[in-house]
Short mmCIF file of C-alpha atoms in Angstrom, two decimals:
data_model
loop_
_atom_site.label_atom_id
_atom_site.label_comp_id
_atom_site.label_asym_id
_atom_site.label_seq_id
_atom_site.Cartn_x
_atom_site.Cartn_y
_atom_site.Cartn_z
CA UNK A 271 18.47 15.50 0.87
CA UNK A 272 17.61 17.77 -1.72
CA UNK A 273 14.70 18.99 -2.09
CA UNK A 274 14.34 22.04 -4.76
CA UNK A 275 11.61 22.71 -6.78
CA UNK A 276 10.86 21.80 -10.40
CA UNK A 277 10.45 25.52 -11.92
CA UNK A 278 9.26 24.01 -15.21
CA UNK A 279 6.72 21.92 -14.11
CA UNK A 280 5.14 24.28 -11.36
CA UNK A 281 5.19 27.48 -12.12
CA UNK A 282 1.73 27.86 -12.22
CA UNK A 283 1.91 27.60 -8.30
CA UNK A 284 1.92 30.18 -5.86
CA UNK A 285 2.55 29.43 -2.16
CA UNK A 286 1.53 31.59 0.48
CA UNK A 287 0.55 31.59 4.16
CA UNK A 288 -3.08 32.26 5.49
CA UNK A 289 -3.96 35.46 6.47
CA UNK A 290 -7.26 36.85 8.41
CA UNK A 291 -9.06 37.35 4.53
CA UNK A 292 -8.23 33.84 3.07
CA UNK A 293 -9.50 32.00 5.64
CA UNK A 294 -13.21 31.69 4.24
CA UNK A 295 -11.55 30.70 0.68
CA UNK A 296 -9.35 28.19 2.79
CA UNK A 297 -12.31 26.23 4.14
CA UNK A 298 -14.61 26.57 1.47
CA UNK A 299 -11.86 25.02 -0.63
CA UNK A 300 -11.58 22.16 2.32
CA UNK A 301 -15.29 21.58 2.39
CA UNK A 302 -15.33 21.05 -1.43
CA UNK A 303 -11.66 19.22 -1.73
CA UNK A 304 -12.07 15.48 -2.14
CA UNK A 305 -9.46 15.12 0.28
CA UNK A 306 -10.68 17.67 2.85
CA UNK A 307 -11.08 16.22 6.60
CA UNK A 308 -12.52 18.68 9.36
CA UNK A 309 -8.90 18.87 11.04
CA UNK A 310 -7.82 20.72 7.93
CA UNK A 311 -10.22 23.69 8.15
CA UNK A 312 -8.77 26.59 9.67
CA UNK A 313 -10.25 27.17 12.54
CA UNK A 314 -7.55 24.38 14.23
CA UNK A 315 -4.74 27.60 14.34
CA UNK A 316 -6.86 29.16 16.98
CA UNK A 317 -7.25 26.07 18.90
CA UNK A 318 -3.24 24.67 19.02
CA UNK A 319 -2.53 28.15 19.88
CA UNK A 320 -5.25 29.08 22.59
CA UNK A 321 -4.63 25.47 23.99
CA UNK A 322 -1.12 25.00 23.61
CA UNK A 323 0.34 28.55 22.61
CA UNK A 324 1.93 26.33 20.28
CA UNK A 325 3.75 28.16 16.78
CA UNK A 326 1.56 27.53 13.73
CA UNK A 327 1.90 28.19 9.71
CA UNK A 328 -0.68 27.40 8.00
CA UNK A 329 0.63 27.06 4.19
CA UNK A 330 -1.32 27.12 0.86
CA UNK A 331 -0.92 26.90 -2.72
CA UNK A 332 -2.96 29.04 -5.50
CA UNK A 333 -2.88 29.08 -9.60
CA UNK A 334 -4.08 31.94 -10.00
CA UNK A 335 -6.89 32.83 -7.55
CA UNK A 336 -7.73 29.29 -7.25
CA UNK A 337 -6.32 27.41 -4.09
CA UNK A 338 -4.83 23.87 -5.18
CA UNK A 339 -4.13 22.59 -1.38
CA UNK A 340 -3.42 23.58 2.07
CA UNK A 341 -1.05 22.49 4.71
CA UNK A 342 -1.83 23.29 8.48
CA UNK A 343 1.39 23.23 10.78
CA UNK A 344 2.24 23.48 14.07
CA UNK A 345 5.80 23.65 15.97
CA UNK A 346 5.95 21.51 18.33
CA UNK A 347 9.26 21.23 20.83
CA UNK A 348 10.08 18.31 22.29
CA UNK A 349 12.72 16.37 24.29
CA UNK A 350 11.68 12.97 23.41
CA UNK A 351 11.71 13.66 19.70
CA UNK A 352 13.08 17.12 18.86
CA UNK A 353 11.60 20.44 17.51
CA UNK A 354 9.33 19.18 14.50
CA UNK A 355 6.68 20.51 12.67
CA UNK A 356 3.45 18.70 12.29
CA UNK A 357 0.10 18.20 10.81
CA UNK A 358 -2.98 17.67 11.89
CA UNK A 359 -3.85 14.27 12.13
CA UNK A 360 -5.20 14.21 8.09
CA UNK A 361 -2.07 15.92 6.46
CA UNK A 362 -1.91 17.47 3.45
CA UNK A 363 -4.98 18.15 1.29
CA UNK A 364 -4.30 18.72 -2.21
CA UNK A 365 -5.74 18.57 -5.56
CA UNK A 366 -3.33 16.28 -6.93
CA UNK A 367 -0.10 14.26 -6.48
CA UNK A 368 2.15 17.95 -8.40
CA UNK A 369 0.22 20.28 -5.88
CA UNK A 370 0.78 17.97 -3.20
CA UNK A 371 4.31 17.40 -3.65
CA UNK A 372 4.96 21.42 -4.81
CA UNK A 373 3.84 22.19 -1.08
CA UNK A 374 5.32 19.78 0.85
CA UNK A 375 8.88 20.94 -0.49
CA UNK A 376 8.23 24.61 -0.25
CA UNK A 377 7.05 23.68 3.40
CA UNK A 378 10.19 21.97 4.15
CA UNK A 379 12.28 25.12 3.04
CA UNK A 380 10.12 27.63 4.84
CA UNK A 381 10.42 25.01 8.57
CA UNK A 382 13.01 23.28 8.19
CA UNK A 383 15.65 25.57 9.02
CA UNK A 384 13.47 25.67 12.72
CA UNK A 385 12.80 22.33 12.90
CA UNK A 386 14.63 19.08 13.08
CA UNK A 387 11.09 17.24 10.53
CA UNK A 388 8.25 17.94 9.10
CA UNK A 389 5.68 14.92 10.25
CA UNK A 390 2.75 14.33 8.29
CA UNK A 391 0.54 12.64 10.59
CA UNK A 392 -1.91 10.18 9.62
CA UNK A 393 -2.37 10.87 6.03
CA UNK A 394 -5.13 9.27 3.88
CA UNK A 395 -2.68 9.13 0.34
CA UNK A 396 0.88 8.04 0.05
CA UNK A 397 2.60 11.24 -1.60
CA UNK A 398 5.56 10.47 -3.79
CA UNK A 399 9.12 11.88 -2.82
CA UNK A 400 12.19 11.50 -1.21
CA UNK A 401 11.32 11.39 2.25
CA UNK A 402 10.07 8.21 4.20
CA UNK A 403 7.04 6.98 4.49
CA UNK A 404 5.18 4.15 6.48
CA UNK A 405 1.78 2.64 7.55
CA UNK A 406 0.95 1.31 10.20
CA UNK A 407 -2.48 2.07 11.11
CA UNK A 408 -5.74 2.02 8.77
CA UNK A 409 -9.13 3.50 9.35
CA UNK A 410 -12.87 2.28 8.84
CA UNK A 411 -15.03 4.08 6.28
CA UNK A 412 -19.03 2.70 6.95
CA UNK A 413 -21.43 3.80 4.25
CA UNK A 414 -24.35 4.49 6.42
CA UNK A 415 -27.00 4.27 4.04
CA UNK A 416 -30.86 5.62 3.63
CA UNK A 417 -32.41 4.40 6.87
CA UNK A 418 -31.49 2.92 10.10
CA UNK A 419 -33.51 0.52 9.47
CA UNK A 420 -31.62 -0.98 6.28
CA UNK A 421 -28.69 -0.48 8.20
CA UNK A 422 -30.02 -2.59 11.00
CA UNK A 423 -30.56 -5.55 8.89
CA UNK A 424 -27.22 -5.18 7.14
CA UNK A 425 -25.32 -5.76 10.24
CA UNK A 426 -24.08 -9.10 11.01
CA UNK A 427 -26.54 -10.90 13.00
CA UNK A 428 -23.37 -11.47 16.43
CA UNK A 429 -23.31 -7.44 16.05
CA UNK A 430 -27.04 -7.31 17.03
CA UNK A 431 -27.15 -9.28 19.28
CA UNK A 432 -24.24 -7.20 21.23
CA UNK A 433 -26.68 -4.33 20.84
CA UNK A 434 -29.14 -5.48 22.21
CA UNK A 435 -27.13 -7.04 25.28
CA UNK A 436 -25.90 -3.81 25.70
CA UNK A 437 -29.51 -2.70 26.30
CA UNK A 438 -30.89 -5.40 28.38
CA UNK A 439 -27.98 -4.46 30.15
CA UNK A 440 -29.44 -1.22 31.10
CA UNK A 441 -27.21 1.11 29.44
CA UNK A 442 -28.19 4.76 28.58
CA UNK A 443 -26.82 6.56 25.60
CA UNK A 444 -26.63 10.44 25.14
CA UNK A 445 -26.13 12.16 22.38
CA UNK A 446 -25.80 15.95 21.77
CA UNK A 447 -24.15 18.65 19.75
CA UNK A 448 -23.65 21.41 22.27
CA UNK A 449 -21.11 22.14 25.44
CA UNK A 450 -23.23 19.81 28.18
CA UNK A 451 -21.37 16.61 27.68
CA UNK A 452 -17.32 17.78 27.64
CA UNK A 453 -17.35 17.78 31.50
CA UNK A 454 -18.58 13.68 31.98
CA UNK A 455 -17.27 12.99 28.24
CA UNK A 456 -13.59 14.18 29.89
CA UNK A 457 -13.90 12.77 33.02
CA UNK A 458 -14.30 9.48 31.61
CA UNK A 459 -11.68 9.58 28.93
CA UNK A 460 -9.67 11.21 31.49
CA UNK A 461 -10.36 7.63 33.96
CA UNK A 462 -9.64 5.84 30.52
CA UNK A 463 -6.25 6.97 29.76
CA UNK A 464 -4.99 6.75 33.48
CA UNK A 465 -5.75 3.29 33.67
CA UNK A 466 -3.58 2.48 29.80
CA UNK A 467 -0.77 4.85 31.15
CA UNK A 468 -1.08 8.03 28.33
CA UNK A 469 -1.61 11.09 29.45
CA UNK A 470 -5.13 13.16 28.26
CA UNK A 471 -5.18 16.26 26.85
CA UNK A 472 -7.22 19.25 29.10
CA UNK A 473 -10.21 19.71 29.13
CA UNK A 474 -9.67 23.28 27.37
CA UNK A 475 -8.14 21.57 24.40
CA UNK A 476 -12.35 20.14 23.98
CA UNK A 477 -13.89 23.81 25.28
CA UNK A 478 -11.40 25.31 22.56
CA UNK A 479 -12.59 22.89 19.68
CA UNK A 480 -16.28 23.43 21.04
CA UNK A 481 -16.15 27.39 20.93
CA UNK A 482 -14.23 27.14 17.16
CA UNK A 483 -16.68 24.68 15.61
CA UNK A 484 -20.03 25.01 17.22
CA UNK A 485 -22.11 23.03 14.11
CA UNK A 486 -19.09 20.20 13.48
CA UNK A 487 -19.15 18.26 16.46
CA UNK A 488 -21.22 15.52 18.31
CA UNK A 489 -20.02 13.62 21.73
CA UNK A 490 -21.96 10.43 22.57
CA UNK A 491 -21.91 8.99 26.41
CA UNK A 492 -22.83 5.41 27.76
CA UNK A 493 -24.13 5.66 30.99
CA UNK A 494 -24.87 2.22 33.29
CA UNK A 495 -26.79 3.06 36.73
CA UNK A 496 -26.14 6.95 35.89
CA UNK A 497 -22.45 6.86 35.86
CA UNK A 498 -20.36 7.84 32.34
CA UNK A 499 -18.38 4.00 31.74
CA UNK A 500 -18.13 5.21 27.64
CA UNK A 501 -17.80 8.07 25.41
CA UNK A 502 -17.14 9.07 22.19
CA UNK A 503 -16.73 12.66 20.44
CA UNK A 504 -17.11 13.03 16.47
CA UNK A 505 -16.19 15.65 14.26
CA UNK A 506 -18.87 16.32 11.56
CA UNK A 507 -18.15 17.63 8.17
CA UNK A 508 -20.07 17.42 4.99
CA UNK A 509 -21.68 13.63 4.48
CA UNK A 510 -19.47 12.07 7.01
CA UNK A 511 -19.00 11.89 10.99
CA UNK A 512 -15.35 11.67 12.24
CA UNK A 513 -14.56 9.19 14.76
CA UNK A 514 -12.25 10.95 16.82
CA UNK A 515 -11.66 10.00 20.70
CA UNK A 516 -13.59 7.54 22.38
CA UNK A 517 -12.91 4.54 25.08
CA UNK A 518 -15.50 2.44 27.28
CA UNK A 519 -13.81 1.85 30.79
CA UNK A 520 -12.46 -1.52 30.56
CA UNK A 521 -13.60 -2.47 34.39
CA UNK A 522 -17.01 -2.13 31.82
CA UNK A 523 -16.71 -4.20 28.99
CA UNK A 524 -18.60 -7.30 29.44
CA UNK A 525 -21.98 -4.38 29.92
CA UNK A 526 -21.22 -3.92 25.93
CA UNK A 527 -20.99 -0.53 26.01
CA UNK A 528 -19.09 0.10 22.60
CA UNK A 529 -21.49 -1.53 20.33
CA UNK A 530 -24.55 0.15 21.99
CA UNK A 531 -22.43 3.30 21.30
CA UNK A 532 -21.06 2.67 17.58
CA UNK A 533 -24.85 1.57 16.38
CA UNK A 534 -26.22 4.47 18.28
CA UNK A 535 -23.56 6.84 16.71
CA UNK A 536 -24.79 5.58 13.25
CA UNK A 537 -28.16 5.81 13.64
CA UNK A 538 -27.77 9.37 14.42
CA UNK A 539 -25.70 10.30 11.51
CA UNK A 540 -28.40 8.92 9.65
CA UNK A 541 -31.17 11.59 11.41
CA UNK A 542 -28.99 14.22 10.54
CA UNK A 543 -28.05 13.32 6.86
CA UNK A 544 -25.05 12.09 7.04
CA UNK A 545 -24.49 9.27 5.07
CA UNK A 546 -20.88 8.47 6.30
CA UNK A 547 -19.17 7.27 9.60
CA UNK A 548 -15.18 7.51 9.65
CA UNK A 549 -14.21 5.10 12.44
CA UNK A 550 -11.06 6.82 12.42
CA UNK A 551 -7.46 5.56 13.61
CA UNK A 552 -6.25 2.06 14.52
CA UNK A 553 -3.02 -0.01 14.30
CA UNK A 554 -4.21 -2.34 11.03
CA UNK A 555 -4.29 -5.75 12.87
CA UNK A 556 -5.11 -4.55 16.79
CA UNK A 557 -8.27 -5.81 18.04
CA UNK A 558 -9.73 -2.11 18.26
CA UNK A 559 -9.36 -2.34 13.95
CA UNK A 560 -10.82 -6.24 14.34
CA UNK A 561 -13.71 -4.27 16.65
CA UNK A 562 -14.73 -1.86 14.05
CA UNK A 563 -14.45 -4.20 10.92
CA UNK A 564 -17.15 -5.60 12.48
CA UNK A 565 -19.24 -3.24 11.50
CA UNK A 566 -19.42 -3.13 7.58
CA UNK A 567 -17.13 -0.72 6.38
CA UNK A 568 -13.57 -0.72 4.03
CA UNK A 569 -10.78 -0.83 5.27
CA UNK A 570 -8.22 2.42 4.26
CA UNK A 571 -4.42 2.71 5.15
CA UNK A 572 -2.72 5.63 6.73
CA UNK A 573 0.10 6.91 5.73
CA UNK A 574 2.96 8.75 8.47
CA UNK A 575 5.31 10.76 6.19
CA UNK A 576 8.70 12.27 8.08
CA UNK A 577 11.20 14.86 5.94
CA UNK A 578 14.22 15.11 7.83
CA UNK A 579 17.34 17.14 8.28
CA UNK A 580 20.44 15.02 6.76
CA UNK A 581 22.09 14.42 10.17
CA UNK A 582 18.64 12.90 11.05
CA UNK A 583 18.16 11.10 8.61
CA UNK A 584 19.45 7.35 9.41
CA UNK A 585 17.14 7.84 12.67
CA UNK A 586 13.98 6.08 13.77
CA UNK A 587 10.53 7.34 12.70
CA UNK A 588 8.15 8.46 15.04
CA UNK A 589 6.58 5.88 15.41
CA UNK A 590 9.60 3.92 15.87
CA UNK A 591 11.80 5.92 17.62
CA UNK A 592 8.80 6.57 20.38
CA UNK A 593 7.96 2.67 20.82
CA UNK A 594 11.26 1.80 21.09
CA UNK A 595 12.16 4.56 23.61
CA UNK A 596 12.66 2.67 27.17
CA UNK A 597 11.48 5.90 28.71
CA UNK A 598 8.59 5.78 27.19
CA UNK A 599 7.82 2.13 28.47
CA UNK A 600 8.86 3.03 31.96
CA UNK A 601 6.32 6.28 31.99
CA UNK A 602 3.14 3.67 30.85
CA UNK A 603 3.77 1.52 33.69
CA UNK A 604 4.14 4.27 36.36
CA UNK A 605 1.51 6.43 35.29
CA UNK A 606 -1.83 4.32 36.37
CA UNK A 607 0.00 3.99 39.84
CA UNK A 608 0.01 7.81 40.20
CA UNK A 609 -3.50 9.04 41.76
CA UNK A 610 -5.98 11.01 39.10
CA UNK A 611 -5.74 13.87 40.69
CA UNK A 612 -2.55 14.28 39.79
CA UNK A 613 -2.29 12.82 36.17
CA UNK A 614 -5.25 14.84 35.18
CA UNK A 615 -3.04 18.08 36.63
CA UNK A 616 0.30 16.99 34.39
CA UNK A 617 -1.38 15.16 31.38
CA UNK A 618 -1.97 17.92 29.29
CA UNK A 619 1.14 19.92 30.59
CA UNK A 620 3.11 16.47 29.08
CA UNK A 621 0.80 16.31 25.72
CA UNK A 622 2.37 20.09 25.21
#
């Protein structure tokens, strides 16, 4: 695959790496980029590398003094999948389709030498280029509007009446923007992903994201007789919360503890001036994307973009090549048989 650079058409373009002084200009450029999401800003090199110790390189482009778009990586080894270089869930984010395209390729020559791919995960545009891309997942923009009241009457009238089972169910919701929910938040996710058969990430991973961005976060917990059955933790950046991990405990379901959540989740965004909710990730026709279509928003596609090495590059995708991996089946069925104890001890040492 070749992938050299245009001269003539992008010579304007400068690409660097982020140092200690750009990273203000790197976020204030996020914050105002139309396609800025909160797991582009900076501050995500300290937490891959305090919770992981993984590798990063964090990659920019200027013209002149002005940045055009940013590129956060991290290296990533692997058995299942090889040494690759990935995003953040969000990607690239770029001015435009040349500055987009300028830094992917100078990215590829600066990794690829390290790395068997360079994975753009879950990015919200389809860049052009020789590499491949696919979709397979979509995500749920709701436009939250003035008042929770209008909201409230937009809603289809089955949604309400979920919400309000939910409440004659006796369910408690707490929401907060500070340290005091990680512990229950985690220990429920934590009972969550046992149960499917993925392991969690530690706890530190949500301590490190805490400490690093102390005004763009929110987590949200369902409790039913006192006990934590659902949670859900947001990113917050701008006009718009960021769905980003959240279950109910599905021994809990028929207590209706995600739609108390979700409309509770709203109507907080809308207290604090947001006028946005990201659902975030789904597989486009699961019943978790059915769930949150319920709600009133668009649905967006994501895009997974892989550049590979050219003796990789007849193989799988990611996606592919991890859901068709037998291992990988055998692991989901033996992991909820293995006691929590122990699966909260080597989850995040397997997420590594």
């Amino acid at each position: 695959m070749s992938l050299m650079t245009d001269s003539a058409a992008t010579n304007a373009l400068v690409f660097e790496e982020l140092t200690a002084s750009s990273a203000d200009q790197w976020d204030e450029y996020v914050r105002s980029a139309t396609s800025g999401l909160p797991q582009h800003l900076s501050g995500w090199r300290r937490v891959m590398e305090a919770t992981y110790g993984y590798e990063t390189r964090y990659l920019m482009i200027r013209a002149g003094q002005q940045i055009k778009g940013v590129l956060p990586l991290f290296l990533v080894p692997s058995r299942l999948t090889g040494k690759r270089a990935m995003t953040m869930p969000g990607g690239i984010c770029a001015d435009d389709e040349e500055a987009a395209v300028f830094l992917l390729k100078e990215a590829w020559q600066t990794v690829g030498t390290d790395t068997d791919r360079l994975l753009l995960q879950d990015s919200r545009h389809k860049w052009p280029g020789d590499w491949h891309t696919e979709s397979q997942h979509v995500y749920w923009l709701v436009k939250l509007g003035d008042s929770e009241e209008d909201l409230w009457k937009q809603l289809d009238g089955n949604m309400r009446r979920q919400v309000r089972k939910a409440r004659r169910n006796k369910l408690e919701i707490e929401i907060r923007r500070d340290e005091r929910l990680i512990e229950p938040f985690y220990d429920m996710f934590s009972r969550f992903t046992h149960q499917v058969g993925t392991p969690a990430f530690s706890i530190t991973f949500l301590q490190n994201i805490a400490e690093t961005f102390p005004n763009g976060y929110n987590i949200a917990l369902v409790r039913h007789e006192e006990q934590p059955i659902a949670g859900y933790f947001q990113l917050e950046m701008n006009d718009t919360v960021y769905g980003m991990w959240g279950a109910a405990l599905p021994s809990t379901l028929k207590l209706r503890p995600a739609y108390l959540a979700i409309w509770e989740i709203m109507a907080d965004a809308i207290k604090h001036g947001f006028t946005h909710l990201d659902m975030g990730r789904s597989p486009a026709d699961a019943n978790a994307s059915k769930f949150k279509g319920q709600w009133g928003g668009q649905s967006n596609p994501i895009y997974q973009t892989v550049i590979m090495n050219e003796e990789h590059e007849h193989s799988h995708s990611i996606t592919g090549q991890v859901q068709s991996d037998g291992r990988l089946q055998l692991f989901m069925q033996i992991w909820p048989r293995l006691p929590l104890a122990m699966t909260r001890f080597l989850g995040p040492k397997l997420r590594w």
